JSON list of C-alpha atoms in Angstrom, two decimals:
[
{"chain": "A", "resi": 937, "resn": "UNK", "atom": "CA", "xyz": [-0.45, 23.18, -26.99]},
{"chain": "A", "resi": 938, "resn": "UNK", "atom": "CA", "xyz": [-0.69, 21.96, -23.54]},
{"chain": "A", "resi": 939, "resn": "UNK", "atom": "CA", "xyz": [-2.12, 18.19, -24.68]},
{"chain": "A", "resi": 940, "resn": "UNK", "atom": "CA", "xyz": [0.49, 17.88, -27.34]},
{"chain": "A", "resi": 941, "resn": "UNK", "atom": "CA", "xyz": [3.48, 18.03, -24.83]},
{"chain": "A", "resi": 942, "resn": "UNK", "atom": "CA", "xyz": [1.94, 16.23, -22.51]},
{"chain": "A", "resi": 943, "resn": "UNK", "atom": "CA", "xyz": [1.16, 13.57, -24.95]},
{"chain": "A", "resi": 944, "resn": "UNK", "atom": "CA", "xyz": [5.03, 14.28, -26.13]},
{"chain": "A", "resi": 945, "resn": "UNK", "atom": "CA", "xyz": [6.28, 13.77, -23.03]},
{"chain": "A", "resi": 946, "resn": "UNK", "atom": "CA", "xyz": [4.28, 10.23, -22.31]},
{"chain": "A", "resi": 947, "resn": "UNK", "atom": "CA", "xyz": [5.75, 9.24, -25.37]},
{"chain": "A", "resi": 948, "resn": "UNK", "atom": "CA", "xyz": [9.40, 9.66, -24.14]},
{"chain": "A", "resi": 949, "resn": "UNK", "atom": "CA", "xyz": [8.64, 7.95, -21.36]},
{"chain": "A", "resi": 950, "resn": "UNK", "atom": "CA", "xyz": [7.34, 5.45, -23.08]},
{"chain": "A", "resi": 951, "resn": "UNK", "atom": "CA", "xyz": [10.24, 4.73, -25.39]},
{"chain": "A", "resi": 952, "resn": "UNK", "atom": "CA", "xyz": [13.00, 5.50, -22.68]},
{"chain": "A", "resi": 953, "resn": "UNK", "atom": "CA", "xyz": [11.43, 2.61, -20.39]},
{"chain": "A", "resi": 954, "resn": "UNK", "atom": "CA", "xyz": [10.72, 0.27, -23.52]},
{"chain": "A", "resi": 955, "resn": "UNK", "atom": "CA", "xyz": [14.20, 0.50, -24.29]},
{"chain": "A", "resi": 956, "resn": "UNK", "atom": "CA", "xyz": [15.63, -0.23, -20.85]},
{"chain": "A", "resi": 957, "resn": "UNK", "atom": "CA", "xyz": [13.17, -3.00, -19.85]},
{"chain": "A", "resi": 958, "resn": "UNK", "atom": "CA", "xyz": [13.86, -4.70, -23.26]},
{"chain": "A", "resi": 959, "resn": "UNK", "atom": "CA", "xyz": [17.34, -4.45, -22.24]},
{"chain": "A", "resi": 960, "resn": "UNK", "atom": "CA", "xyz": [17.36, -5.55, -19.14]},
{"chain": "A", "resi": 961, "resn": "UNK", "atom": "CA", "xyz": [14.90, -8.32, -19.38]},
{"chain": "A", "resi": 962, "resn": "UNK", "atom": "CA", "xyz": [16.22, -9.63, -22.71]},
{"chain": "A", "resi": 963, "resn": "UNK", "atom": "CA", "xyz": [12.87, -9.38, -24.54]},
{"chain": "A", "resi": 964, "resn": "UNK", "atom": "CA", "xyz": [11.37, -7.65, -27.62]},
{"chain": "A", "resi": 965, "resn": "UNK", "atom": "CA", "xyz": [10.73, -3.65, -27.47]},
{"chain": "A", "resi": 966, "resn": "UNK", "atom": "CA", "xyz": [7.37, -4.52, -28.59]},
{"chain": "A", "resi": 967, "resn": "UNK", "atom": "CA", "xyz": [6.94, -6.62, -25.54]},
{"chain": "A", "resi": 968, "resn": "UNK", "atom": "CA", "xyz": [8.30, -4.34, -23.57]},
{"chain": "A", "resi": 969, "resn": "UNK", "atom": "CA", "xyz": [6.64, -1.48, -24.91]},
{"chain": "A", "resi": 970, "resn": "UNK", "atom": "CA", "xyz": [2.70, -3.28, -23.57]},
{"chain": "A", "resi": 971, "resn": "UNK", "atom": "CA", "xyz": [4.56, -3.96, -20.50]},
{"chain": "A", "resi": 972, "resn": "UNK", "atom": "CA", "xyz": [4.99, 0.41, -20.26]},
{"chain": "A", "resi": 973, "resn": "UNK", "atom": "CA", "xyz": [1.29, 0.11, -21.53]},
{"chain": "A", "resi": 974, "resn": "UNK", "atom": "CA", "xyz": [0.15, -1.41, -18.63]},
{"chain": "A", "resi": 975, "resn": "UNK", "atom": "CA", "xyz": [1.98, 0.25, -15.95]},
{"chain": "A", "resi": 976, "resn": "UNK", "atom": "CA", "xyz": [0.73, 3.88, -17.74]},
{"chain": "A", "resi": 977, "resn": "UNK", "atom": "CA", "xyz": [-2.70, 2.28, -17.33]},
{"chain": "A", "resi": 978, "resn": "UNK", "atom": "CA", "xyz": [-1.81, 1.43, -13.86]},
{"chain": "A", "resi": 979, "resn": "UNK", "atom": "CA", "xyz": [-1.05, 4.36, -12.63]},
{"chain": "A", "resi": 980, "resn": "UNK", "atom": "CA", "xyz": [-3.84, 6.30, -14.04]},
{"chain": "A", "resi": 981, "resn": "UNK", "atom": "CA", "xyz": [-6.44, 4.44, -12.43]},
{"chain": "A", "resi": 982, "resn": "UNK", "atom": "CA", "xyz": [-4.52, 3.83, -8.95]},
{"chain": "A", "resi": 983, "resn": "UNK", "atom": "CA", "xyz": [-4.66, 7.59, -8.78]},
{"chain": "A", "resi": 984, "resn": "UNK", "atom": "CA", "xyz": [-8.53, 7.64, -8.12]},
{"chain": "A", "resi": 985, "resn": "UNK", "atom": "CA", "xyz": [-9.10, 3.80, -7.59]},
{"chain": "A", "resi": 986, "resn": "UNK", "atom": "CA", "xyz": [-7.94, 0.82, -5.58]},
{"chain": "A", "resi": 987, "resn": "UNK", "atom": "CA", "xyz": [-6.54, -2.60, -8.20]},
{"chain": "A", "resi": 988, "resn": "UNK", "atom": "CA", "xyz": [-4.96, -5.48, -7.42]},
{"chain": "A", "resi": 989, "resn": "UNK", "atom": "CA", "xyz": [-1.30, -5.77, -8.78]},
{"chain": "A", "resi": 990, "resn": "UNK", "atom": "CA", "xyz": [0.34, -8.77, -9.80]},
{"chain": "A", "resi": 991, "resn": "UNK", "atom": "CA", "xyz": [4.09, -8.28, -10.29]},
{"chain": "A", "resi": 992, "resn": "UNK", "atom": "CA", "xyz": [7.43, -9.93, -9.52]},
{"chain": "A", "resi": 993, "resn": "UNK", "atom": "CA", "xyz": [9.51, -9.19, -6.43]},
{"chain": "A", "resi": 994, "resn": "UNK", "atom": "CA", "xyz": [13.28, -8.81, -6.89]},
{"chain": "A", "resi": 995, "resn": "UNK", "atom": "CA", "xyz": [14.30, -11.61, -5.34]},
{"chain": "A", "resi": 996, "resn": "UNK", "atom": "CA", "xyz": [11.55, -13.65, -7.95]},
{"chain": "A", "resi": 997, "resn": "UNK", "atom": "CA", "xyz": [8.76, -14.44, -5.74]},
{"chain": "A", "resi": 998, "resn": "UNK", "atom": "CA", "xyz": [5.22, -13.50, -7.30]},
{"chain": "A", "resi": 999, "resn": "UNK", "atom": "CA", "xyz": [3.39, -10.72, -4.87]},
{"chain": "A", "resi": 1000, "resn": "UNK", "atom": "CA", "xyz": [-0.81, -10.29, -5.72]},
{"chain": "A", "resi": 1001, "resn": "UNK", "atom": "CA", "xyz": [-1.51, -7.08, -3.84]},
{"chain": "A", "resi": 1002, "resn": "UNK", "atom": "CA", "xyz": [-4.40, -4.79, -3.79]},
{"chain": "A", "resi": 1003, "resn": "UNK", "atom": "CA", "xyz": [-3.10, -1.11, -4.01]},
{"chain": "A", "resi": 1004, "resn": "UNK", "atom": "CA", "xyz": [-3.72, 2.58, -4.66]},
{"chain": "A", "resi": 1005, "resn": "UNK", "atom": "CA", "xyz": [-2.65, 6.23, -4.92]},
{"chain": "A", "resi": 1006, "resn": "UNK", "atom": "CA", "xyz": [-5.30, 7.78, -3.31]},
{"chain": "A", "resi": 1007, "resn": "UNK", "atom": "CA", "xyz": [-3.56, 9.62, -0.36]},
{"chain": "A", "resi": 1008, "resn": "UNK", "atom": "CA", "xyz": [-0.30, 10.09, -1.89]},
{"chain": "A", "resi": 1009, "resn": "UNK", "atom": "CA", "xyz": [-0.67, 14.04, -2.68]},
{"chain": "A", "resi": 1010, "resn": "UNK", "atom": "CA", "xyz": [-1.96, 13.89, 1.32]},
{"chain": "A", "resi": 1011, "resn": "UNK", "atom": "CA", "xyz": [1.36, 11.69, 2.30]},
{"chain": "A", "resi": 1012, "resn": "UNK", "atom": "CA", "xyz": [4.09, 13.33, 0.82]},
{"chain": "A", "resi": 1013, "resn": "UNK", "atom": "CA", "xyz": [3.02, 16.54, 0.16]},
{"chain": "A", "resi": 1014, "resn": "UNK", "atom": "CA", "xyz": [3.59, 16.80, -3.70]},
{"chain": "A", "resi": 1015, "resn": "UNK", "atom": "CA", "xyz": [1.66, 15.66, -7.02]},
{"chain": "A", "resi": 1016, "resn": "UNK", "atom": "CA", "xyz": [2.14, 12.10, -8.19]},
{"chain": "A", "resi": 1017, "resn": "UNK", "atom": "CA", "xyz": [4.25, 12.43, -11.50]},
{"chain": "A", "resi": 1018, "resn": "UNK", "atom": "CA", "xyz": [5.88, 9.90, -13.58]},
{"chain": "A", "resi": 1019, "resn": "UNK", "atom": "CA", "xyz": [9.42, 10.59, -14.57]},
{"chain": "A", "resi": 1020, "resn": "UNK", "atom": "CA", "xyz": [11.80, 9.20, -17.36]},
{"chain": "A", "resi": 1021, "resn": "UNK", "atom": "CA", "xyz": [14.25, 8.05, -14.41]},
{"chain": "A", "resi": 1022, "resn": "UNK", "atom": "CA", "xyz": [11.47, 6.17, -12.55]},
{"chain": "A", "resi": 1023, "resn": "UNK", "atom": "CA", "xyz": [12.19, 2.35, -12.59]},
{"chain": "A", "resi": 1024, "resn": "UNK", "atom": "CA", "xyz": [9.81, 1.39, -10.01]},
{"chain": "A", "resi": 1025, "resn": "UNK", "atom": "CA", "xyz": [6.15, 2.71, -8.94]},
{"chain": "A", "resi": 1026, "resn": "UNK", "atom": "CA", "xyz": [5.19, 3.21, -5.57]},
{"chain": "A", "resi": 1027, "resn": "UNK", "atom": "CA", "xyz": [1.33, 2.05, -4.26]},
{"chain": "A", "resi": 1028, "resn": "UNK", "atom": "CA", "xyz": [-0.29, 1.91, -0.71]},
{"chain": "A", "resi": 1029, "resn": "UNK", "atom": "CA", "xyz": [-0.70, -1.61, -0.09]},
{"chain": "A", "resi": 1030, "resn": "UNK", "atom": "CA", "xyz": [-4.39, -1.76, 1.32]},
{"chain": "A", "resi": 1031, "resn": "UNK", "atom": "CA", "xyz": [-2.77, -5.60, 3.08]},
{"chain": "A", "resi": 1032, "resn": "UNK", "atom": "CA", "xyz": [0.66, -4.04, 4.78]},
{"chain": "A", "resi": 1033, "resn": "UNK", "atom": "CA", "xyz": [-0.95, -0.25, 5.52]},
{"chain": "A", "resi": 1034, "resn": "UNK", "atom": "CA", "xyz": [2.24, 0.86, 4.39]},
{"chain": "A", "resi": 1035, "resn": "UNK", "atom": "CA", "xyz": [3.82, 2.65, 0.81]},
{"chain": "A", "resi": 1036, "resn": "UNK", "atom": "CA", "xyz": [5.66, -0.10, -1.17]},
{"chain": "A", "resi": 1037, "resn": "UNK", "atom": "CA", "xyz": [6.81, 0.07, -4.66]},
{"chain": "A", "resi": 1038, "resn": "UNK", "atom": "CA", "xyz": [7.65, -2.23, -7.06]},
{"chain": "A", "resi": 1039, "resn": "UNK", "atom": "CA", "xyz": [9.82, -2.14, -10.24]},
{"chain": "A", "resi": 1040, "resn": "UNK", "atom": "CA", "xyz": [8.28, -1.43, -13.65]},
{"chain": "A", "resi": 1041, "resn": "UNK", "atom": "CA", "xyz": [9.99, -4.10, -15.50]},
{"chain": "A", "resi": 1042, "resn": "UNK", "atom": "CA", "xyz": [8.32, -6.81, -13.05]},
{"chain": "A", "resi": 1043, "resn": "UNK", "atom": "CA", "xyz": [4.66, -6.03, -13.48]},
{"chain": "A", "resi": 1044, "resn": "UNK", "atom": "CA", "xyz": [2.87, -8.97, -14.70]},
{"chain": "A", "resi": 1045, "resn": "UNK", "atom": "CA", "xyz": [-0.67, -7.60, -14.80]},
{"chain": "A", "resi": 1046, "resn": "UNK", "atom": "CA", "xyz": [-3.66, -5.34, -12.71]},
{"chain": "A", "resi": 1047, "resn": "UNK", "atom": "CA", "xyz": [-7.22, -5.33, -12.54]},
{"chain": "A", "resi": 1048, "resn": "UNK", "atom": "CA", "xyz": [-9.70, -2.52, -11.05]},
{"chain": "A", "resi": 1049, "resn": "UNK", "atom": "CA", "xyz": [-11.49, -3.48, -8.05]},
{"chain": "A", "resi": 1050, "resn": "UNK", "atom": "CA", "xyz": [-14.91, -2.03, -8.52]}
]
């Protein structure tokens, strides 16, 4: 029972933030939907792993950054969780030694740093 709502609950996610990046960046759901794709995969392997990011800043400039999660249950006392009102993700960026974030309608791509 658990599995199946937290599969259900991905899901939402999924087609909440498909709809709204397709929206708001003028593209197809289905390219918005491997956009969510890769931000889901993202996030699940920042949580035990360092990757580098490549993503758009808001005022357009491309940012390459390596960055994790690891720490952020120490930092701010809490779980990392995805929500349906998330529109950005937040990383420690190994170059700044600092939490940054980044919206999830700008990523562009990762890769795991092994």
């Amino acid at each position: 029972m658990k599995k199946y709502c937290k599969r259900k609950k991905s899901e939402d996610y999924m087609s909440i933030w498909k709809k709204r990046i397709a929206a708001e960046k003028g593209i197809s759901e289905i390219c918005a939907e491997r956009i969510v794709l890769k931000c889901m995969g993202l996030v699940k392997h920042m949580l035990y792993g360092n990757v580098m990011i490549a993503f758009q800043k808001q005022d357009g400039t491309f940012c390459l950054e390596k960055g994790t999660l690891v720490g952020y249950e120490k930092f701010f006392h809490r779980e990392f969780k995805l929500t349906v009102k998330q529109e950005s993700v937040v990383y420690w960026s190994e170059e700044q030694q600092g939490w940054r974030r980044f919206r999830i309608s700008n990523l562009m791509d990762w890769k795991a740093i092994v």
